[in-house]
PDB file of C-alpha atoms and ligand atoms in Angstrom:
ATOM      1  CA  UNK S1238     -90.474 -15.643 -56.513  1.00 35.00           C
ATOM      2  CA  UNK S1239     -92.926 -14.768 -59.173  1.00 35.00           C
ATOM      3  CA  UNK S1240     -96.664 -13.691 -58.666  1.00 33.00           C
ATOM      4  CA  UNK S1241     -96.122 -10.220 -57.733  1.00 35.00           C
ATOM      5  CA  UNK S1242     -98.372  -7.475 -59.427  1.00 39.00           C
ATOM      6  CA  UNK S1243     -96.385  -5.205 -61.698  1.00 43.00           C
ATOM      7  CA  UNK S1244     -96.536  -1.772 -60.512  1.00 52.00           C
ATOM      8  CA  UNK S1245     -97.699   1.202 -62.208  1.00 56.00           C
ATOM      9  CA  UNK S1246     -95.025   2.049 -65.114  1.00 52.00           C
ATOM     10  CA  UNK S1247     -96.078   5.562 -65.021  1.00 54.00           C
ATOM     11  CA  UNK S1248     -94.756   6.129 -61.143  1.00 57.00           C
ATOM     12  CA  UNK S1249     -91.290   4.504 -61.925  1.00 59.00           C
ATOM     13  CA  UNK S1250     -88.388   6.440 -61.408  1.00 65.00           C
ATOM     14  CA  UNK S1251     -86.595   7.599 -64.834  1.00 71.00           C
ATOM     15  CA  UNK S1252     -83.269   6.933 -63.657  1.00 89.00           C
ATOM     16  CA  UNK S1253     -82.331   3.474 -61.647  1.00 95.00           C
ATOM     17  CA  UNK S1254     -79.063   2.297 -60.246  1.00 98.00           C
ATOM     18  CA  UNK S1255     -76.985  -0.239 -62.285  1.00 98.00           C
ATOM     19  CA  UNK S1256     -75.864  -1.745 -58.867  1.00 98.00           C
ATOM     20  CA  UNK S1257     -77.778  -1.861 -55.711  1.00 98.00           C
ATOM     21  CA  UNK S1258     -76.562  -2.772 -52.387  1.00 99.00           C
ATOM     22  CA  UNK S1259     -78.545  -3.799 -49.378  1.00 99.00           C
ATOM     23  CA  UNK S1260     -78.096  -4.142 -45.771  1.00 99.00           C
ATOM     24  CA  UNK S1261     -81.094  -6.244 -44.988  1.00 98.00           C
ATOM     25  CA  UNK S1262     -81.697  -5.273 -41.346  1.00 98.00           C
ATOM     26  CA  UNK S1263     -84.539  -6.024 -38.852  1.00 98.00           C
ATOM     27  CA  UNK S1264     -85.231  -9.393 -38.967  1.00 98.00           C
ATOM     28  CA  UNK S1265     -84.651  -9.915 -35.067  1.00 98.00           C
ATOM     29  CA  UNK S1266     -87.016  -7.024 -34.148  1.00 98.00           C
ATOM     30  CA  UNK S1267     -89.763  -8.325 -36.551  1.00 98.00           C
ATOM     31  CA  UNK S1268     -89.758 -11.372 -34.822  1.00 98.00           C
ATOM     32  CA  UNK S1269     -89.803 -10.004 -31.337  1.00 98.00           C
ATOM     33  CA  UNK S1270     -92.355  -7.652 -31.963  1.00 98.00           C
ATOM     34  CA  UNK S1271     -94.638 -10.948 -32.517  1.00 98.00           C
ATOM     35  CA  UNK S1272     -92.945 -12.398 -29.302  1.00 98.00           C
ATOM     36  CA  UNK S1273     -91.479 -15.215 -31.416  1.00 98.00           C
ATOM     37  CA  UNK S1274     -88.176 -16.425 -32.095  1.00 97.00           C
ATOM     38  CA  UNK S1275     -85.435 -14.613 -34.392  1.00 97.00           C
ATOM     39  CA  UNK S1276     -84.949 -17.355 -36.358  1.00 97.00           C
ATOM     40  CA  UNK S1277     -88.622 -16.631 -37.323  1.00 98.00           C
ATOM     41  CA  UNK S1278     -87.433 -13.308 -38.292  1.00 98.00           C
ATOM     42  CA  UNK S1279     -85.012 -14.599 -40.627  1.00 98.00           C
ATOM     43  CA  UNK S1280     -87.037 -17.011 -42.434  1.00 97.00           C
ATOM     44  CA  UNK S1281     -89.364 -14.300 -43.371  1.00 98.00           C
ATOM     45  CA  UNK S1282     -86.661 -12.183 -44.306  1.00 98.00           C
ATOM     46  CA  UNK S1283     -86.162 -14.707 -47.046  1.00 97.00           C
ATOM     47  CA  UNK S1284     -89.297 -14.082 -48.808  1.00 97.00           C
ATOM     48  CA  UNK S1285     -88.223 -10.275 -48.525  1.00 98.00           C
ATOM     49  CA  UNK S1286     -85.248 -11.364 -50.719  1.00 98.00           C
ATOM     50  CA  UNK S1287     -87.268 -13.013 -52.994  1.00 98.00           C
ATOM     51  CA  UNK S1288     -89.357  -9.809 -53.344  1.00 98.00           C
ATOM     52  CA  UNK S1289     -86.098  -7.534 -53.652  1.00 98.00           C
ATOM     53  CA  UNK S1290     -84.499  -9.839 -56.565  1.00 98.00           C
ATOM     54  CA  UNK S1291     -88.249  -9.771 -58.265  1.00 98.00           C
ATOM     55  CA  UNK S1292     -87.875  -5.999 -58.200  1.00 98.00           C
ATOM     56  CA  UNK S1293     -84.375  -5.775 -59.669  1.00 98.00           C
ATOM     57  CA  UNK S1294     -85.423  -7.982 -62.509  1.00 98.00           C
ATOM     58  CA  UNK S1295     -88.605  -5.749 -63.135  1.00 98.00           C
ATOM     59  CA  UNK S1296     -86.534  -2.687 -63.264  1.00 97.00           C
ATOM     60  CA  UNK S1297     -83.410  -3.746 -65.081  1.00 97.00           C
ATOM     61  CA  UNK S1298     -81.144  -3.062 -62.172  1.00 98.00           C
ATOM     62  CA  UNK S1299     -77.991  -4.960 -63.455  1.00 98.00           C
ATOM     63  CA  UNK S1300     -76.602  -6.107 -60.194  1.00 98.00           C
ATOM     64  CA  UNK S1301     -77.682  -6.688 -56.908  1.00 98.00           C
ATOM     65  CA  UNK S1302     -75.237  -6.986 -53.589  1.00 99.00           C
ATOM     66  CA  UNK S1303     -77.405  -8.283 -50.607  1.00 99.00           C
ATOM     67  CA  UNK S1304     -75.573  -8.477 -47.116  1.00 98.00           C
ATOM     68  CA  UNK S1305     -76.768 -11.674 -45.533  1.00 98.00           C
ATOM     69  CA  UNK S1306     -74.457 -12.286 -42.742  1.00 98.00           C
ATOM     70  CA  UNK S1307     -71.237  -9.989 -41.527  1.00 98.00           C
ATOM     71  CA  UNK S1308     -67.940 -11.300 -40.259  1.00 98.00           C
ATOM     72  CA  UNK S1309     -69.154 -10.169 -36.937  1.00 98.00           C
ATOM     73  CA  UNK S1310     -72.540 -12.129 -36.969  1.00 98.00           C
ATOM     74  CA  UNK S1311     -70.815 -15.292 -35.898  1.00 98.00           C
ATOM     75  CA  UNK S1312     -70.788 -13.847 -32.143  1.00 98.00           C
ATOM     76  CA  UNK S1313     -74.606 -14.338 -31.896  1.00 98.00           C
ATOM     77  CA  UNK S1314     -75.872 -16.966 -29.824  1.00 97.00           C
ATOM     78  CA  UNK S1315     -74.917 -20.352 -31.303  1.00 98.00           C
ATOM     79  CA  UNK S1316     -78.690 -21.093 -32.007  1.00 97.00           C
ATOM     80  CA  UNK S1317     -79.387 -18.137 -34.123  1.00 97.00           C
ATOM     81  CA  UNK S1318     -76.149 -18.592 -36.232  1.00 98.00           C
ATOM     82  CA  UNK S1319     -77.235 -22.464 -36.664  1.00 98.00           C
ATOM     83  CA  UNK S1320     -80.552 -21.325 -37.728  1.00 97.00           C
ATOM     84  CA  UNK S1321     -79.291 -18.989 -40.172  1.00 98.00           C
ATOM     85  CA  UNK S1322     -76.612 -21.427 -41.570  1.00 98.00           C
ATOM     86  CA  UNK S1323     -79.910 -23.979 -41.927  1.00 98.00           C
ATOM     87  CA  UNK S1324     -81.796 -21.070 -43.607  1.00 98.00           C
ATOM     88  CA  UNK S1325     -79.071 -20.333 -46.228  1.00 98.00           C
ATOM     89  CA  UNK S1326     -78.935 -24.381 -47.167  1.00 98.00           C
ATOM     90  CA  UNK S1327     -82.253 -24.679 -47.483  1.00 97.00           C
ATOM     91  CA  UNK S1328     -83.177 -21.366 -49.342  1.00 98.00           C
ATOM     92  CA  UNK S1329     -79.833 -22.477 -51.802  1.00 98.00           C
ATOM     93  CA  UNK S1330     -81.796 -25.875 -52.084  1.00 98.00           C
ATOM     94  CA  UNK S1331     -85.171 -24.334 -53.034  1.00 97.00           C
ATOM     95  CA  UNK S1332     -84.343 -20.953 -54.836  1.00 98.00           C
ATOM     96  CA  UNK S1333     -81.284 -21.661 -57.288  1.00 98.00           C
ATOM     97  CA  UNK S1334     -82.866 -23.512 -60.220  1.00 98.00           C
ATOM     98  CA  UNK S1335     -85.694 -20.651 -60.410  1.00 98.00           C
ATOM     99  CA  UNK S1336     -83.374 -18.192 -60.205  1.00 98.00           C
ATOM    100  CA  UNK S1337     -80.909 -19.881 -62.847  1.00 98.00           C
ATOM    101  CA  UNK S1338     -84.437 -19.951 -64.933  1.00 98.00           C
ATOM    102  CA  UNK S1339     -84.669 -16.253 -64.926  1.00 98.00           C
ATOM    103  CA  UNK S1340     -81.262 -15.226 -65.682  1.00 98.00           C
ATOM    104  CA  UNK S1341     -79.536 -14.486 -62.335  1.00 98.00           C
ATOM    105  CA  UNK S1342     -75.823 -15.325 -61.662  1.00 98.00           C
ATOM    106  CA  UNK S1343     -74.992 -15.979 -58.391  1.00 98.00           C
ATOM    107  CA  UNK S1344     -72.091 -15.461 -56.623  1.00 98.00           C
ATOM    108  CA  UNK S1345     -70.998 -15.032 -53.110  1.00 98.00           C
ATOM    109  CA  UNK S1346     -68.242 -12.703 -51.569  1.00 98.00           C
ATOM    110  CA  UNK S1347     -66.772 -13.135 -48.112  1.00 98.00           C
ATOM    111  CA  UNK S1348     -64.265 -15.695 -46.375  1.00 98.00           C
ATOM    112  CA  UNK S1349     -65.682 -19.146 -47.401  1.00 97.00           C
ATOM    113  CA  UNK S1350     -63.528 -21.425 -45.715  1.00 97.00           C
ATOM    114  CA  UNK S1351     -65.360 -20.748 -42.543  1.00 97.00           C
ATOM    115  CA  UNK S1352     -68.972 -22.325 -43.714  1.00 98.00           C
ATOM    116  CA  UNK S1353     -69.430 -26.157 -43.088  1.00 98.00           C
ATOM    117  CA  UNK S1354     -68.665 -28.632 -46.038  1.00 98.00           C
ATOM    118  CA  UNK S1355     -72.434 -28.885 -47.615  1.00 98.00           C
ATOM    119  CA  UNK S1356     -73.018 -25.142 -47.758  1.00 98.00           C
ATOM    120  CA  UNK S1357     -69.681 -24.441 -49.249  1.00 98.00           C
ATOM    121  CA  UNK S1358     -71.046 -27.238 -51.797  1.00 98.00           C
ATOM    122  CA  UNK S1359     -74.262 -25.779 -52.162  1.00 98.00           C
ATOM    123  CA  UNK S1360     -72.478 -22.302 -52.791  1.00 98.00           C
ATOM    124  CA  UNK S1361     -69.941 -23.686 -55.165  1.00 98.00           C
ATOM    125  CA  UNK S1362     -72.955 -25.367 -56.992  1.00 98.00           C
ATOM    126  CA  UNK S1363     -75.060 -22.572 -57.445  1.00 98.00           C
ATOM    127  CA  UNK S1364     -72.008 -20.252 -58.751  1.00 98.00           C
ATOM    128  CA  UNK S1365     -71.418 -23.106 -61.577  1.00 98.00           C
ATOM    129  CA  UNK S1366     -74.645 -23.248 -62.598  1.00 98.00           C
ATOM    130  CA  UNK S1367     -75.541 -19.851 -62.819  1.00 98.00           C
ATOM    131  CA  UNK S1368     -71.900 -18.650 -64.336  1.00 98.00           C
ATOM    132  CA  UNK S1369     -73.541 -17.721 -67.832  1.00 98.00           C
ATOM    133  CA  UNK S1370     -76.377 -15.970 -66.936  1.00 98.00           C
ATOM    134  CA  UNK S1371     -76.282 -12.109 -67.689  1.00 98.00           C
ATOM    135  CA  UNK S1372     -79.721 -10.561 -66.918  1.00 98.00           C
ATOM    136  CA  UNK S1373     -79.214  -9.948 -62.760  1.00 98.00           C
ATOM    137  CA  UNK S1374     -76.019 -10.576 -60.767  1.00 98.00           C
ATOM    138  CA  UNK S1375     -77.073 -11.144 -57.683  1.00 98.00           C
ATOM    139  CA  UNK S1376     -74.060 -11.496 -55.251  1.00 98.00           C
ATOM    140  CA  UNK S1377     -74.974 -12.253 -51.458  1.00 98.00           C
ATOM    141  CA  UNK S1378     -72.069 -11.316 -49.013  1.00 98.00           C
ATOM    142  CA  UNK S1379     -71.951 -13.852 -46.365  1.00 98.00           C
ATOM    143  CA  UNK S1380     -68.908 -13.988 -43.901  1.00 98.00           C
ATOM    144  CA  UNK S1381     -68.026 -10.832 -45.468  1.00 98.00           C
ATOM    145  CA  UNK S1382     -66.505  -7.478 -43.934  1.00 98.00           C
ATOM    146  CA  UNK S1383     -65.464  -4.446 -45.837  1.00 98.00           C
ATOM    147  CA  UNK S1384     -62.129  -4.711 -43.526  1.00 98.00           C
ATOM    148  CA  UNK S1385     -61.453  -8.292 -44.731  1.00 98.00           C
ATOM    149  CA  UNK S1386     -62.178  -7.313 -47.991  1.00 98.00           C
ATOM    150  CA  UNK S1387     -59.515  -4.607 -48.046  1.00 98.00           C
ATOM    151  CA  UNK S1388     -57.323  -6.982 -46.339  1.00 98.00           C
ATOM    152  CA  UNK S1389     -57.423  -9.866 -48.889  1.00 98.00           C
ATOM    153  CA  UNK S1390     -57.008  -7.329 -51.450  1.00 98.00           C
ATOM    154  CA  UNK S1391     -53.688  -6.218 -49.866  1.00 98.00           C
ATOM    155  CA  UNK S1392     -52.557  -9.394 -49.326  1.00 98.00           C
ATOM    156  CA  UNK S1393     -52.817 -10.206 -52.860  1.00 98.00           C
ATOM    157  CA  UNK S1394     -50.699  -7.069 -53.646  1.00 98.00           C
ATOM    158  CA  UNK S1395     -48.449  -8.288 -51.218  1.00 98.00           C
ATOM    159  CA  UNK S1396     -47.770 -11.668 -52.821  1.00 98.00           C
ATOM    160  CA  UNK S1397     -47.624 -10.301 -56.280  1.00 98.00           C
ATOM    161  CA  UNK S1398     -44.735  -8.007 -55.368  1.00 98.00           C
ATOM    162  CA  UNK S1399     -43.066 -10.838 -53.672  1.00 98.00           C
ATOM    163  CA  UNK S1400     -43.634 -13.176 -56.306  1.00 98.00           C
ATOM    164  CA  UNK S1401     -41.861 -10.586 -58.734  1.00 98.00           C
ATOM    165  CA  UNK S1402     -45.412  -9.958 -60.866  1.00 98.00           C
ATOM    166  CA  UNK S1403     -45.794  -6.271 -59.831  1.00 97.00           C
ATOM    167  CA  UNK S1404     -43.715  -3.643 -58.086  1.00 98.00           C
ATOM    168  CA  UNK S1405     -44.583  -1.698 -55.254  1.00 98.00           C
ATOM    169  CA  UNK S1406     -44.498   1.811 -57.029  1.00 98.00           C
ATOM    170  CA  UNK S1407     -46.862   0.688 -59.540  1.00 97.00           C
ATOM    171  CA  UNK S1408     -49.704   0.018 -56.605  1.00 98.00           C
ATOM    172  CA  UNK S1409     -52.497   2.337 -57.192  1.00 98.00           C
ATOM    173  CA  UNK S1410     -56.075   2.874 -56.494  1.00 98.00           C
ATOM    174  CA  UNK S1411     -56.941   1.133 -59.338  1.00 98.00           C
ATOM    175  CA  UNK S1412     -54.673  -2.038 -58.870  1.00 98.00           C
ATOM    176  CA  UNK S1413     -55.881  -2.176 -55.144  1.00 98.00           C
ATOM    177  CA  UNK S1414     -59.400  -2.081 -56.509  1.00 98.00           C
ATOM    178  CA  UNK S1415     -58.648  -4.799 -58.780  1.00 98.00           C
ATOM    179  CA  UNK S1416     -58.281  -7.174 -56.202  1.00 98.00           C
ATOM    180  CA  UNK S1417     -61.334  -6.415 -54.054  1.00 98.00           C
ATOM    181  CA  UNK S1418     -64.386  -8.730 -54.312  1.00 98.00           C
ATOM    182  CA  UNK S1419     -67.121  -7.623 -57.201  1.00 98.00           C
ATOM    183  CA  UNK S1420     -63.993  -5.813 -59.033  1.00 98.00           C
ATOM    184  CA  UNK S1421     -65.762  -6.538 -62.272  1.00 97.00           C
ATOM    185  CA  UNK S1422     -68.641  -5.085 -61.675  1.00 98.00           C
ATOM    186  CA  UNK S1423     -69.735  -1.052 -61.399  1.00 97.00           C
ATOM    187  CA  UNK S1424     -69.482  -0.155 -57.919  1.00 98.00           C
ATOM    188  CA  UNK S1425     -72.814   0.182 -56.339  1.00 98.00           C
ATOM    189  CA  UNK S1426     -74.439   3.087 -56.807  1.00 98.00           C
ATOM    190  CA  UNK S1427     -77.573   3.100 -54.401  1.00 98.00           C
ATOM    191  CA  UNK S1428     -77.286   1.816 -50.912  1.00 98.00           C
ATOM    192  CA  UNK S1429     -80.415   0.949 -48.721  1.00 99.00           C
ATOM    193  CA  UNK S1430     -80.570  -0.186 -45.410  1.00 99.00           C
ATOM    194  CA  UNK S1431     -83.539  -1.315 -43.877  1.00 99.00           C
ATOM    195  CA  UNK S1432     -84.252  -1.380 -39.885  1.00 98.00           C
ATOM    196  CA  UNK S1433     -83.391   1.878 -38.918  1.00 98.00           C
ATOM    197  CA  UNK S1434     -79.901   2.230 -38.162  1.00 98.00           C
ATOM    198  CA  UNK S1435     -77.969   4.714 -40.264  1.00 98.00           C
ATOM    199  CA  UNK S1436     -74.603   2.758 -40.389  1.00 98.00           C
ATOM    200  CA  UNK S1437     -72.412   0.552 -42.691  1.00 98.00           C
ATOM    201  CA  UNK S1438     -71.821  -2.360 -40.231  1.00 98.00           C
ATOM    202  CA  UNK S1439     -68.702  -2.939 -41.936  1.00 98.00           C
ATOM    203  CA  UNK S1440     -70.212  -3.719 -45.201  1.00 98.00           C
ATOM    204  CA  UNK S1441     -68.403  -2.508 -49.082  1.00 98.00           C
ATOM    205  CA  UNK S1442     -66.469   0.189 -47.215  1.00 98.00           C
ATOM    206  CA  UNK S1443     -64.202   0.745 -50.376  1.00 98.00           C
ATOM    207  CA  UNK S1444     -66.987  -0.104 -52.886  1.00 98.00           C
ATOM    208  CA  UNK S1445     -69.550   2.825 -51.013  1.00 98.00           C
ATOM    209  CA  UNK S1446     -67.200   5.684 -51.631  1.00 98.00           C
ATOM    210  CA  UNK S1447     -69.210   7.302 -53.509  1.00 97.00           C
ATOM    211  CA  UNK S1448     -72.633   5.177 -52.835  1.00 98.00           C
ATOM    212  CA  UNK S1449     -75.820   7.271 -52.577  1.00 98.00           C
ATOM    213  CA  UNK S1450     -77.221   5.908 -49.052  1.00 98.00           C
ATOM    214  CA  UNK S1451     -80.353   5.753 -48.507  1.00 98.00           C
ATOM    215  CA  UNK S1452     -81.972   4.622 -44.817  1.00 98.00           C
ATOM    216  CA  UNK S1453     -85.513   3.692 -43.890  1.00 98.00           C
ATOM    217  CA  UNK S1454     -87.078   2.362 -40.523  1.00 98.00           C
ATOM    218  CA  UNK S1455     -89.052  -0.493 -42.565  1.00 98.00           C
ATOM    219  CA  UNK S1456     -87.815  -3.639 -40.845  1.00 98.00           C
ATOM    220  CA  UNK S1457     -86.655  -6.001 -43.434  1.00 98.00           C
ATOM    221  CA  UNK S1458     -89.279  -8.905 -43.459  1.00 98.00           C
ATOM    222  CA  UNK S1459     -91.751  -5.952 -44.363  1.00 98.00           C
ATOM    223  CA  UNK S1460     -89.854  -4.749 -47.652  1.00 98.00           C
ATOM    224  CA  UNK S1461     -92.612  -3.934 -50.049  1.00 98.00           C
ATOM    225  CA  UNK S1462     -92.474  -2.647 -53.567  1.00 98.00           C
ATOM    226  CA  UNK S1463     -93.472   0.614 -52.585  1.00 98.00           C
ATOM    227  CA  UNK S1464     -90.429   0.950 -50.098  1.00 98.00           C
ATOM    228  CA  UNK S1465     -88.280   0.420 -52.849  1.00 98.00           C
ATOM    229  CA  UNK S1466     -90.026   2.950 -55.142  1.00 98.00           C
ATOM    230  CA  UNK S1467     -89.290   5.314 -52.531  1.00 98.00           C
ATOM    231  CA  UNK S1468     -85.620   4.376 -52.554  1.00 98.00           C
ATOM    232  CA  UNK S1469     -85.411   4.718 -56.228  1.00 98.00           C
ATOM    233  CA  UNK S1470     -87.580   8.083 -56.397  1.00 97.00           C
ATOM    234  CA  UNK S1471     -85.193   9.269 -54.111  1.00 97.00           C
ATOM    235  CA  UNK S1472     -82.003   8.021 -55.953  1.00 98.00           C
ATOM    236  CA  UNK S1473     -83.129   9.529 -59.180  1.00 97.00           C
ATOM    237  CA  UNK S1474     -83.673  13.025 -57.561  1.00 96.00           C
ATOM    238  CA  UNK S1475     -80.107  13.242 -56.174  1.00 96.00           C
ATOM    239  CA  UNK S1476     -77.418  15.235 -57.753  1.00 96.00           C
ATOM    240  CA  UNK S1477     -73.990  12.963 -57.997  1.00 95.00           C
ATOM    241  CA  UNK S1478     -71.262  15.432 -58.256  1.00 96.00           C
ATOM    242  CA  UNK S1479     -68.075  13.243 -57.473  1.00 96.00           C
ATOM    243  CA  UNK S1480     -66.179  16.371 -56.189  1.00 97.00           C
ATOM    244  CA  UNK S1481     -67.425  18.878 -59.165  1.00 96.00           C
ATOM    245  CA  UNK S1482     -69.676  21.716 -58.998  1.00 97.00           C
ATOM    246  CA  UNK S1483     -73.522  21.547 -59.732  1.00 96.00           C
ATOM    247  CA  UNK S1484     -72.471  24.068 -62.606  1.00 96.00           C
ATOM    248  CA  UNK S1485     -69.735  21.979 -64.198  1.00 95.00           C
ATOM    249  CA  UNK S1486     -72.464  18.980 -64.287  1.00 94.00           C
ATOM    250  CA  UNK S1487     -74.925  21.323 -65.906  1.00 92.00           C
ATOM    251  CA  UNK S1488     -72.529  22.554 -68.490  1.00 93.00           C
ATOM    252  CA  UNK S1489     -71.352  18.859 -69.338  1.00 91.00           C
ATOM    253  CA  UNK S1490     -74.705  18.067 -69.661  1.00 86.00           C
ATOM    254  CA  UNK S1491     -76.089  20.880 -72.001  1.00 86.00           C
ATOM    255  CA  UNK S1492     -72.505  20.097 -74.127  1.00 85.00           C
ATOM    256  CA  UNK S1493     -73.686  16.024 -74.084  1.00 76.00           C
ATOM    257  CA  UNK S1494     -77.514  16.638 -75.345  1.00 70.00           C
ATOM    258  CA  UNK S1495     -76.436  19.473 -77.575  1.00 56.00           C
ATOM    259  CA  UNK S1496     -74.247  17.008 -79.693  1.00 53.00           C
ATOM    260  CA  UNK S1497     -75.417  15.620 -83.203  1.00 48.00           C
ATOM    261  CA  UNK S1498     -74.861  11.946 -83.033  1.00 39.00           C
TER     262      UNK S1498
HETATM  263  C1  IPE W1403     -80.462  -8.893 -40.138  1.00 79.65           C
HETATM  264  O1  IPE W1403     -81.268  -8.854 -39.206  1.00 79.65           O
HETATM  265  C2  IPE W1403     -79.955 -10.354 -40.524  1.00 79.65           C
HETATM  266  C3  IPE W1403     -78.563 -10.632 -40.089  1.00 79.65           C
HETATM  267  C4  IPE W1403     -77.822 -10.074 -39.171  1.00 79.65           C
HETATM  268  C5  IPE W1403     -78.202 -11.773 -40.391  1.00 79.65           C
HETATM  269  P1  IPE W1403     -81.051  -8.545 -37.593  1.00 79.65           P
HETATM  270  O2  IPE W1403     -80.866 -10.198 -37.177  1.00 79.65           O
HETATM  271  O3  IPE W1403     -79.594  -8.064 -37.630  1.00 79.65           O
HETATM  272  O4  IPE W1403     -82.447  -8.057 -36.890  1.00 79.65           O
HETATM  273  P2  IPE W1403     -82.456  -6.757 -35.884  1.00 79.65           P
HETATM  274  O5  IPE W1403     -81.517  -5.987 -36.255  1.00 79.65           O
HETATM  275  O6  IPE W1403     -81.751  -7.796 -34.507  1.00 79.65           O
HETATM  276  O7  IPE W1403     -83.670  -6.630 -35.649  1.00 79.65           O
HETATM  277  C1  IPE W1404     -75.454  -6.092 -40.440  1.00 79.65           C
HETATM  278  O1  IPE W1404     -76.682  -6.171 -39.932  1.00 79.65           O
HETATM  279  C2  IPE W1404     -75.207  -7.534 -41.056  1.00 79.65           C
HETATM  280  C3  IPE W1404     -76.442  -7.916 -41.930  1.00 79.65           C
HETATM  281  C4  IPE W1404     -77.334  -7.264 -42.190  1.00 79.65           C
HETATM  282  C5  IPE W1404     -76.171  -9.409 -42.619  1.00 79.65           C
HETATM  283  P1  IPE W1404     -76.267  -6.057 -38.213  1.00 79.65           P
HETATM  284  O2  IPE W1404     -77.419  -6.303 -37.482  1.00 79.65           O
HETATM  285  O3  IPE W1404     -75.258  -7.504 -37.672  1.00 79.65           O
HETATM  286  O4  IPE W1404     -75.210  -4.869 -37.711  1.00 79.65           O
HETATM  287  P2  IPE W1404     -75.258  -3.833 -36.612  1.00 79.65           P
HETATM  288  O5  IPE W1404     -74.651  -4.886 -35.360  1.00 79.65           O
HETATM  289  O6  IPE W1404     -76.527  -3.524 -35.773  1.00 79.65           O
HETATM  290  O7  IPE W1404     -74.352  -3.288 -36.942  1.00 79.65           O
HETATM  291 MG1   MG W1405     -79.429  -6.084 -37.012  1.00 79.65          MG
END
C-alpha cells in the first residue's frame, strides 16, 4: 500500500477533482498478452488499486469510486467469476486494516444480496470498521449497474408515495438523486477508463451527467502515477461550463476574485 516515490510537487496539477470515478478495465487483455490466465490479470489489477488509492491520498482527492464488478459481469465464465470472488475476499482480508489506519472510509455500492455470505460479511465488517474515517471515501462498485441504481431509487420513491411519506407531485431531480447510491457525495468530476474502450458500460449513469471523461489505452494493471498525472493535468485544463457560456464563467470569476474578503 505504501512505498511509492512521491512525485515532483511542481509537476502537480493545480486543480484536482473532488471525486474520481474509475472503470478499471484491461485486466484480461494484460494477462492474455503474456499468455497467462485472465485471473492473473485481475490479481495484477488489485495492485493498481493500491496505487490509485495512494495517489488519491497524496493528492487530497476526497472520494474515489472504483468499478470492480458490473451487474453484467456475472455473464463471464464461471471460473473467472469464481476467481474474482476469491480475489475480493482476499483483498478485503489483506487491505482493510491498512486502509483504516490511513483514514480511508470504505463503502460498497451495488446489489449486495447476490454475493455469498462470507463475502457479504467481510463487506459489512469493512464498512463498520472504517465508518468514522474522513480522509478518503473509497467506494467499490460491486454488482453495480447504473440502470440498477436508477431503478432501486425509483422503487424507493414509489414505496414512499404508497406509504404516504411523499406525494408524487413533489418528486423532482433532487428527490430522485437523494435515493441513488453515493447521494451524500459530490458527483464525480473526473471519470477515467483504462483499457482503450470509450464507453460507460452501465457505470454511474445519473451521477456522470456533467463529469469530465478521460480515456487511456493503458491497461489497468499497467497503471502508473504518470498515467494519473496525465488525467489530472487534462482535467485541470478543461473548462466546465455546465450549460453556460465561456464569457459568463469569465465574468463570474472576475467578480468573485475582485471581492474583498
Ligand atoms: C476489468 O478488466 C475487470 C473486470 C471487469 C472485473 P477485464 O476483465 O474486463 O479486462 P479486459 O477488458 O477483458 O481486458
Ligand atoms: C466494465 O468493464 C466493468 C468493470 C470494469 C468492472 P467490462 O470489461 O465488463 O465492460 P465491457 O463489457 O467491455 O463494456
Ligand atoms: Mg473489460
